Amino acid sequence: MTLSIFEPRSEHIISVAVPVPLRQSFDFLLPITSPENEIKPSVGARVKVPFGSRKLVGVILSIKSDSDFPENKLKPAIEILDQSNLFDDALWTSLLWLSRYYLAPIGEVLDAALPVALRQAGELMPNSKKTWALTEVGRSRSLDELNRAPLQLAIIKLFMKNSLLTADDFKDTATSWRQAVNALVEKGWVEETQAQPALAQRSLDKHDFITLTEQQAVAVESINQSIGQQRFSATLLHGVTGSGKTEVYFSAMESVLAIGKQILLMVPEIGLTPQLIERVKRRFSEPLVVMHSGLNDTERHLAWWHAKQGNAKIVIGTRSSVFSSFADLGLIIIDEEHDGSFKQQDGVRYQARDVATYRAKQQNIAIILGSATPSLETFVNAESGRYNLLSLTERATKVALPSIELIDLNMQPTNDGLSPAMLEAIKATLSKEKQVMLFLNRRGYAPVLYCKDCKQAAKCHRCDSHLTLHRRVNRMRCHHCGYEGQLQTRCGSCNSAEMVDVGEGTQRVEDAIALRFPESTVLRIDRDSTSRKGELAEVLEQARSGKADILIGTQLITKGHDFPNVGMVGILEADQGLYSTDFRASEALFQQILQVSGRAGRRGDVGRVFIQTNFPENRFFEKVIKHDFIGFAKDLMAERKAAQFPPFGCFALIRAESPHQAQALQFLRKARHDIQPSDGVRLMDAVPAPMERRAGRYRAQLLLCSNQRSALNHTLALWLHLIATDNAAKKLANSVRWSLDIDPLDHF
Ligand code: ADP
Ligand code: ZN
Ligand code: ZN
């Protein structure tokens, strides 16, 4: 492009976010195109640019007339790929915020927010099935002309029965149908058409209309009021397990659909929520898409497209659905908002719940966060009045919450993880033809295989961790790095054959239960028993339908399932979270216990919950027994406040790992030295991670704390700038794998 000096300088430079791990944007000149091919540049459109020796697809961040770089150094972009911003306004603002707040490279953020099909130069509209139709020419010509081309003739005859045909329709004519169709296209008889992909229309299944309980009605009215105001509001819907939160969501959804707007319903894991999705499908006839990790790239692209076009009125999705573009979003709901899966733990690290809340604010709409055991973060926001708090304290089915009893393991020895009292309770429950659910968050047979002679345990050679014994397959597995090996019959250290398995996993409990209750059907639900695609849904349905008498499972069974016939829940081990070094462990434990307890006695008689523990006098259990989440949360709040821990203080964690033991720590020590803390920012020591070696890499971490988020953000931004620009710091940073986690959930 040449510019006459008499013209005002036009906006001919674009600043582009390129998908590389660099915290900066890159300037390019507008592409050189002929006027008829020209696409006007627009912010948020994809653009293909030269990048080193590669060509990358980035996103235009801004269009400007000046660059900090001399203009003759700027390269022209290759091609602008979209006519307009791919992201809706509120989403665009949220993504820019995400990049600043989490200090994540903007190119990687935008890349993560696009469906894979669009990360390369793919067409914006997903491929619908290619279709062909007869042209005017084709319709007017005599079929005699095709006498010598029988296949072409056969194809034209097909068009006489059906005006639009796809590859499927041609397949039966001959394997070489494609050539014949191409020949017809060349002659101008047939043309390719591209239909917009359609979203399957659904008709409403029958569903029972429910009369809301008084508490539900109050909640619905309050939420509808917020929705009616068409401005930002955040509501914590704190409802005990079985209180009918879903009905409240549904009423809110109805009012939003009535004004023609779209809804984003976020759930922890699609595989664990087949019932919720079924309920939405039964209740609403509006077009709906489900976004989850099981979709292939094409399906994901299609779902994204339908949300963006406004075709899909309801979008149900996991964490990353927070990045969907919408034509007219009217409501966001996050079910089980406390769930850890909303936090992205690698790549671009973000808390989807917080991104969703920011987005709702930008969009001026309501967001509902629902849980029986809210995260402390959300609870504090509700306590302080920033969020509305709506409580459902009773079960919708009018059945009381289960009674929770402790089994003191100091008085009762366990056998295969089961105390006599627990066995007694199981027997009593089965005799009433109720299901039993046993919860143990450890899969495999035994977590330790131990040598009687030298007292050494079988260890993973790549991690600082024991190997778990898996009896079903007679293998040893590492649950941290995925290593798998043969069952060890001899000690690796002293070659003794006296190896004993210690402790229990779900497999051992399954065996023990099967032995003691031979008449009962036992169903184990963990990652090992549900690894095939679709298997988890099958197993959950078996559990729900009541076919299995005793369910044994890991945290997979704690999530919001509604198993109507479970009369009793046994928690085999609750002590691990009590004295953990992780300050969030007790919060997670409380949530887990209340969630799994919530599976008991949802219909009919009041359910019973038994917890085996060595520490029955711990204050923690006082609150558990009373289902007193609020009391527990207030205690926790006081503790965290005193210590200035989140959500009262802000944390950021720099993690590093390297195959060489010293290197990760060395990098973090240097970082600690380089970081210039702003006022109020505290730097801890660089330390090895609690499990230092994992998958053959040594890991270390450096924690930063502050009670001022902006100060922490500023401190880190300065450091990031330093390691991007200072050669020595850069070199050290490149010698290890490191990452930055703002508001980390896990401290290892
Ligand atoms: P939550 O998500 O709060 O644990 P659910 O929404 O799964 O609770 O509801 C628990 C059960 O109560 C479901 O079977 C649901 O159909 C039923 N339920 C919800 N609301 C009502 C109501 N108003 N009257 C009768 N049953 C209800
Ligand atoms: Zn030994
Ligand atoms: Zn390992």
PDB file of N, CA and C in Angstrom, residues 40 52 133 145 187 220 231 283 295 337 356 379-380 392 407 409 426 451 473 538 567 574 626 712 724 733 746:
ATOM      1  N   LYS A  40     -12.792  -5.478   5.048  1.00  0.00           N
ATOM      2  CA  LYS A  40     -12.421  -4.391   5.959  1.00  0.00           C
ATOM      3  C   LYS A  40     -11.978  -4.996   7.283  1.00  0.00           C
ATOM      4  N   GLY A  52       7.833 -15.481  11.874  1.00  0.00           N
ATOM      5  CA  GLY A  52       9.071 -16.208  11.623  1.00  0.00           C
ATOM      6  C   GLY A  52       8.931 -16.903  10.283  1.00  0.00           C
ATOM      7  N   ALA A 133     -27.567 -29.438  -6.565  1.00  0.00           N
ATOM      8  CA  ALA A 133     -28.892 -29.226  -7.155  1.00  0.00           C
ATOM      9  C   ALA A 133     -28.741 -29.070  -8.665  1.00  0.00           C
ATOM     10  N   GLU A 145     -28.719 -36.374 -24.461  1.00  0.00           N
ATOM     11  CA  GLU A 145     -27.322 -35.939 -24.537  1.00  0.00           C
ATOM     12  C   GLU A 145     -26.411 -36.802 -23.664  1.00  0.00           C
ATOM     13  N   LYS A 187     -20.061 -29.200 -16.796  1.00  0.00           N
ATOM     14  CA  LYS A 187     -20.965 -28.882 -17.907  1.00  0.00           C
ATOM     15  C   LYS A 187     -21.963 -27.796 -17.536  1.00  0.00           C
ATOM     16  N   VAL A 220     -37.745 -17.955  43.232  1.00  0.00           N
ATOM     17  CA  VAL A 220     -38.074 -17.670  41.833  1.00  0.00           C
ATOM     18  C   VAL A 220     -38.505 -16.217  41.676  1.00  0.00           C
ATOM     19  N   ARG A 231     -30.441  -5.846  34.362  1.00  0.00           N
ATOM     20  CA  ARG A 231     -29.095  -5.376  34.666  1.00  0.00           C
ATOM     21  C   ARG A 231     -28.366  -6.456  35.465  1.00  0.00           C
ATOM     22  N   ARG A 283     -38.134 -30.499  29.622  1.00  0.00           N
ATOM     23  CA  ARG A 283     -38.863 -29.328  30.055  1.00  0.00           C
ATOM     24  C   ARG A 283     -39.006 -28.263  28.971  1.00  0.00           C
ATOM     25  N   LEU A 295     -17.182 -34.003  22.568  1.00  0.00           N
ATOM     26  CA  LEU A 295     -17.502 -33.632  21.185  1.00  0.00           C
ATOM     27  C   LEU A 295     -16.245 -33.672  20.330  1.00  0.00           C
ATOM     28  N   GLU A 337     -21.667 -24.706  41.868  1.00  0.00           N
ATOM     29  CA  GLU A 337     -20.646 -23.697  41.605  1.00  0.00           C
ATOM     30  C   GLU A 337     -19.360 -23.917  42.395  1.00  0.00           C
ATOM     31  N   ALA A 356     -17.339 -16.043  34.247  1.00  0.00           N
ATOM     32  CA  ALA A 356     -18.774 -15.967  33.955  1.00  0.00           C
ATOM     33  C   ALA A 356     -19.407 -14.773  34.676  1.00  0.00           C
ATOM     34  N   PHE A 379     -19.594 -17.633  49.047  1.00  0.00           N
ATOM     35  CA  PHE A 379     -20.287 -17.431  50.317  1.00  0.00           C
ATOM     36  C   PHE A 379     -19.955 -16.057  50.901  1.00  0.00           C
ATOM     37  N   VAL A 380     -18.693 -15.693  50.840  1.00  0.00           N
ATOM     38  CA  VAL A 380     -18.272 -14.399  51.378  1.00  0.00           C
ATOM     39  C   VAL A 380     -18.921 -13.262  50.594  1.00  0.00           C
ATOM     40  N   LEU A 392     -32.665 -22.325  50.212  1.00  0.00           N
ATOM     41  CA  LEU A 392     -33.674 -23.378  50.283  1.00  0.00           C
ATOM     42  C   LEU A 392     -33.200 -24.315  51.381  1.00  0.00           C
ATOM     43  N   ILE A 407     -18.806 -43.197  63.381  1.00  0.00           N
ATOM     44  CA  ILE A 407     -18.340 -44.478  63.906  1.00  0.00           C
ATOM     45  C   ILE A 407     -16.893 -44.257  64.350  1.00  0.00           C
ATOM     46  N   LEU A 409     -13.450 -45.104  65.106  1.00  0.00           N
ATOM     47  CA  LEU A 409     -12.567 -46.219  64.749  1.00  0.00           C
ATOM     48  C   LEU A 409     -11.594 -46.579  65.872  1.00  0.00           C
ATOM     49  N   ILE A 426     -25.293 -51.614  57.059  1.00  0.00           N
ATOM     50  CA  ILE A 426     -25.536 -52.062  55.685  1.00  0.00           C
ATOM     51  C   ILE A 426     -26.613 -53.142  55.685  1.00  0.00           C
ATOM     52  N   CYS A 451       6.957 -54.362  51.935  1.00  0.00           N
ATOM     53  CA  CYS A 451       7.803 -55.519  52.217  1.00  0.00           C
ATOM     54  C   CYS A 451       7.906 -55.731  53.724  1.00  0.00           C
ATOM     55  N   VAL A 473      -6.583 -56.650  37.452  1.00  0.00           N
ATOM     56  CA  VAL A 473      -5.726 -56.848  36.287  1.00  0.00           C
ATOM     57  C   VAL A 473      -4.330 -57.306  36.695  1.00  0.00           C
ATOM     58  N   GLU A 538     -24.104 -45.422  31.641  1.00  0.00           N
ATOM     59  CA  GLU A 538     -24.767 -46.719  31.833  1.00  0.00           C
ATOM     60  C   GLU A 538     -24.779 -47.100  33.305  1.00  0.00           C
ATOM     61  N   GLY A 567     -30.926 -45.591  50.731  1.00  0.00           N
ATOM     62  CA  GLY A 567     -31.400 -45.360  52.090  1.00  0.00           C
ATOM     63  C   GLY A 567     -30.274 -45.018  53.047  1.00  0.00           C
ATOM     64  N   ALA A 574     -12.786 -40.396  56.348  1.00  0.00           N
ATOM     65  CA  ALA A 574     -13.008 -38.963  56.283  1.00  0.00           C
ATOM     66  C   ALA A 574     -11.824 -38.189  56.842  1.00  0.00           C
ATOM     67  N   LYS A 626     -24.775 -31.687  62.081  1.00  0.00           N
ATOM     68  CA  LYS A 626     -25.950 -30.806  62.036  1.00  0.00           C
ATOM     69  C   LYS A 626     -26.231 -30.285  60.629  1.00  0.00           C
ATOM     70  N   LEU A 712      -0.553  -7.063  43.651  1.00  0.00           N
ATOM     71  CA  LEU A 712      -0.033  -8.375  43.278  1.00  0.00           C
ATOM     72  C   LEU A 712       0.084  -8.474  41.756  1.00  0.00           C
ATOM     73  N   ALA A 724      10.816 -11.461  30.085  1.00  0.00           N
ATOM     74  CA  ALA A 724      10.624 -11.455  28.625  1.00  0.00           C
ATOM     75  C   ALA A 724      11.683 -10.612  27.950  1.00  0.00           C
ATOM     76  N   ALA A 733      14.603 -18.792  32.492  1.00  0.00           N
ATOM     77  CA  ALA A 733      13.181 -19.143  32.374  1.00  0.00           C
ATOM     78  C   ALA A 733      12.970 -20.186  31.285  1.00  0.00           C
ATOM     79  N   ASP A 746      -5.147 -25.480  43.857  1.00  0.00           N
ATOM     80  CA  ASP A 746      -4.278 -26.503  44.433  1.00  0.00           C
ATOM     81  C   ASP A 746      -2.929 -25.889  44.734  1.00  0.00           C
TER      82      ASP A 746
END
